[in-house]
C-alpha positions as semicolon CSV with decimal commas, in nm:
position;residue;x (nm);y (nm);z (nm)
1;M;0,163;8,354;-10,599
2;N;-0,099;8,337;-10,318
3;D;-0,038;8,170;-9,999
4;Q;-0,184;7,820;-10,109
5;E;0,036;7,807;-10,411
6;M;0,323;7,936;-10,217
7;F;0,292;7,672;-9,936
8;R;0,254;7,401;-10,177
9;R;0,564;7,489;-10,368
10;M;0,771;7,504;-10,050
11;R;0,642;7,180;-9,917
12;E;0,721;6,997;-10,242
13;S;1,055;7,149;-10,316
14;L;1,215;7,345;-10,042
15;Y;1,405;7,247;-9,721
16;T;1,543;7,462;-9,437
17;G;1,873;7,460;-9,550
18;V;1,828;7,643;-9,914
19;I;1,595;7,887;-9,721
20;C;1,866;7,988;-9,471
21;D;2,104;8,022;-9,750
22;T;1,856;8,250;-9,945
23;L;1,793;8,464;-9,629
24;D;2,173;8,485;-9,585
25;D;2,212;8,615;-9,910
26;L;1,951;8,898;-9,835
27;G;2,136;8,986;-9,503
28;Y;1,896;8,786;-9,273
29;R;2,148;8,582;-9,094
30;N;1,947;8,508;-8,760
31;Q;1,628;8,328;-8,880
32;A;1,702;7,975;-8,779
33;M;1,569;7,883;-8,432
34;R;1,786;7,726;-8,152
35;E;1,874;7,359;-8,227
36;T;1,709;7,242;-7,898
37;I;1,355;7,282;-8,065
38;R;1,310;6,954;-8,202
39;P;1,021;6,757;-8,379
40;L;0,837;6,475;-8,225
41;N;0,853;6,295;-8,558
42;Q;1,125;6,378;-8,789
43;E;0,903;6,324;-9,109
44;W;0,696;6,604;-9,023
45;V;0,738;6,925;-9,229
46;V;0,549;7,250;-9,126
47;V;0,462;7,539;-9,355
48;G;0,230;7,843;-9,275
49;R;0,181;8,206;-9,127
50;A;0,296;8,237;-8,773
51;K;0,026;8,251;-8,502
52;T;0,225;8,383;-8,208
53;I;0,150;8,308;-7,843
54;L;0,329;8,443;-7,545
55;A;0,333;8,270;-7,200
56;V;0,527;8,353;-6,874
57;D;0,610;8,137;-6,559
58;V;0,377;8,186;-6,268
59;Y;0,363;8,076;-5,903
60;H;0,002;8,053;-5,820
61;V;-0,323;7,944;-5,953
62;S;-0,510;8,255;-6,101
63;G;-0,889;8,273;-6,127
64;N;-0,910;8,192;-6,485
65;P;-0,563;8,040;-6,575
66;Y;-0,666;7,924;-6,936
67;E;-0,865;8,247;-7,049
68;K;-0,618;8,373;-7,308
69;E;-0,468;8,041;-7,391
70;I;-0,834;7,937;-7,500
71;A;-0,883;8,254;-7,680
72;A;-0,567;8,226;-7,885
73;V;-0,645;7,869;-8,003
74;D;-0,998;7,940;-8,081
75;S;-0,871;8,224;-8,313
76;I;-0,641;8,010;-8,515
77;L;-0,703;8,046;-8,898
78;P;-0,642;7,792;-9,163
79;D;-0,267;7,748;-9,262
80;E;-0,150;7,909;-8,950
81;V;0,153;7,765;-8,746
82;V;0,133;7,820;-8,350
83;I;0,461;7,980;-8,234
84;A;0,462;7,974;-7,868
85;C;0,715;8,156;-7,642
86;T;0,747;8,043;-7,287
87;N;1,058;8,242;-7,203
88;R;1,232;7,912;-7,215
89;S;1,052;7,777;-6,929
90;T;1,157;7,462;-6,768
91;Q;0,840;7,420;-6,551
92;N;0,560;7,502;-6,771
93;G;0,396;7,216;-6,982
94;L;0,226;7,467;-7,210
95;W;0,107;7,241;-7,507
96;G;-0,053;6,884;-7,520
97;E;-0,309;6,670;-7,710
98;L;-0,611;6,861;-7,654
99;L;-0,464;7,208;-7,765
100;S;-0,306;7,014;-8,067
101;T;-0,655;6,870;-8,160
102;A;-0,815;7,201;-8,115
103;S;-0,548;7,368;-8,332
104;K;-0,569;7,110;-8,590
105;V;-0,956;7,128;-8,641
106;R;-0,912;7,500;-8,663
107;G;-0,685;7,429;-8,980
108;A;-0,330;7,492;-8,825
109;T;-0,049;7,311;-8,971
110;G;0,172;7,258;-8,670
111;A;0,290;7,416;-8,344
112;I;0,664;7,531;-8,234
113;I;0,684;7,553;-7,874
114;D;1,004;7,706;-7,724
115;G;0,943;7,509;-7,430
116;L;0,811;7,178;-7,276
117;I;0,494;6,990;-7,386
118;R;0,315;6,665;-7,267
119;D;0,083;6,410;-7,409
120;S;0,345;6,326;-7,689
121;K;0,209;5,976;-7,784
122;M;-0,123;6,107;-7,846
123;I;0,000;6,404;-8,039
124;V;0,203;6,178;-8,276
125;E;-0,100;5,954;-8,337
126;L;-0,288;6,266;-8,405
127;D;-0,032;6,343;-8,673
128;F;-0,017;6,717;-8,564
129;P;0,338;6,846;-8,630
130;V;0,477;6,967;-8,282
131;Y;0,830;7,096;-8,232
132;C;0,947;7,157;-7,872
133;T;1,253;7,154;-7,628
134;G;1,135;6,842;-7,451
135;T;0,844;6,677;-7,252
136;K;0,727;6,706;-6,904
137;P;0,394;6,554;-6,787
138;V;0,281;6,878;-6,594
139;D;-0,024;7,104;-6,659
140;S;0,041;7,463;-6,722
141;R;-0,222;7,559;-6,462
142;G;-0,041;7,720;-6,165
143;R;0,295;7,698;-6,357
144;G;0,259;7,904;-6,669
145;L;0,023;8,174;-6,815
146;V;-0,052;8,300;-7,167
147;I;-0,046;8,664;-7,144
148;D;-0,086;8,784;-7,493
149;Y;-0,107;8,658;-7,851
150;D;-0,072;8,779;-8,216
151;C;0,215;8,980;-8,085
152;P;0,587;8,969;-8,156
153;V;0,771;8,688;-7,972
154;D;1,120;8,549;-7,919
155;C;1,098;8,183;-7,999
156;G;1,409;7,986;-8,031
157;G;1,620;8,301;-8,037
158;V;1,420;8,452;-8,336
159;I;1,198;8,729;-8,327
160;V;0,875;8,622;-8,478
161;H;0,595;8,863;-8,587
162;P;0,247;8,765;-8,669
163;N;0,196;8,634;-9,022
164;D;0,585;8,582;-9,086
165;V;0,615;8,254;-9,282
166;V;0,724;7,934;-9,094
167;F;0,913;7,654;-9,247
168;A;1,031;7,369;-9,040
169;D;1,171;7,025;-9,102
170;R;1,408;6,746;-8,937
171;D;1,682;7,012;-8,955
172;G;1,515;7,284;-8,769
173;V;1,280;7,567;-8,784
174;V;1,322;7,882;-8,997
175;I;1,133;8,217;-8,988
176;I;1,097;8,417;-9,302
177;P;0,984;8,798;-9,238
178;K;0,638;8,836;-9,420
179;D;0,761;9,141;-9,611
180;I;1,022;8,947;-9,801
181;A;0,839;8,616;-9,817
182;L;0,795;8,607;-10,185
183;E;1,149;8,705;-10,260
184;V;1,302;8,446;-10,024
185;V;1,057;8,170;-10,158
186;T;1,143;8,249;-10,541
187;G;1,518;8,269;-10,447
188;A;1,496;7,951;-10,262
189;L;1,323;7,760;-10,547
190;D;1,590;7,892;-10,793
191;K;1,872;7,776;-10,562
192;A;1,720;7,441;-10,495
193;T;1,695;7,372;-10,879
194;R;2,069;7,461;-10,910
195;E;2,146;7,239;-10,628
196;N;1,960;6,949;-10,793
197;H;2,170;7,001;-11,123
198;T;2,487;7,014;-10,909
199;R;2,383;6,683;-10,735
200;E;2,320;6,504;-11,066
201;E;2,657;6,627;-11,214
202;L;2,856;6,514;-10,908
203;L;2,684;6,158;-10,915
204;A;2,774;6,145;-11,263
205;G;3,153;6,185;-11,171
206;K;3,206;6,542;-11,231
207;Y;3,441;6,736;-11,017
208;L;3,313;6,952;-10,717
209;R;3,500;7,259;-10,856
210;D;3,388;7,237;-11,203
211;V;3,022;7,201;-11,083
212;Y;3,057;7,464;-10,826
213;E;3,187;7,705;-11,100
214;K;2,889;7,624;-11,329
215;Y;2,601;7,645;-11,059
216;G;2,752;7,835;-10,795
217;V;2,596;7,636;-10,499
218;L;2,760;7,419;-10,227
């Protein structure tokens, strides 16, 4: 299963809960980001490979404050999801409309920002999925600085490596380590099918205990 087929099946059939359950079964119990990272639009679903960006707070305007930020966005590949660590900054409005526009044109499928963003109205109108901890109408210039990209980052309490698989919906953001991505997706698809059968039988009036014993999902 190549990435395009895998992402299509994930988008059509999966949701964060069933992915988390599958990761739990494999011993990966800390792959869901903090609940404070929320989508601007709850209807958005994000799937793709992680494009990691690392930023830190600063307290002065450097000579070229956007250099690595621009380089990171310009290097985005199709079907990547921006994963931005701000070290939980409350002063840096790292992300906005123009970065969203540039990322969408490069083929990104969304951005997960562990920090604040601005231009939320324009981002929603652009229909580029962005998750964040909140909004603040300030520029990053003199407040935050991108210091690296395509490196491991801590985003929402999860260590994310470049090319890990990202899945996000209204319930949150889950990171699937790249080395087990196919195994997790295959297992999650199977569990989602069993959950669908369970739901149908419960709606038909079957008892929860009997249905659980049959399909083994809850």
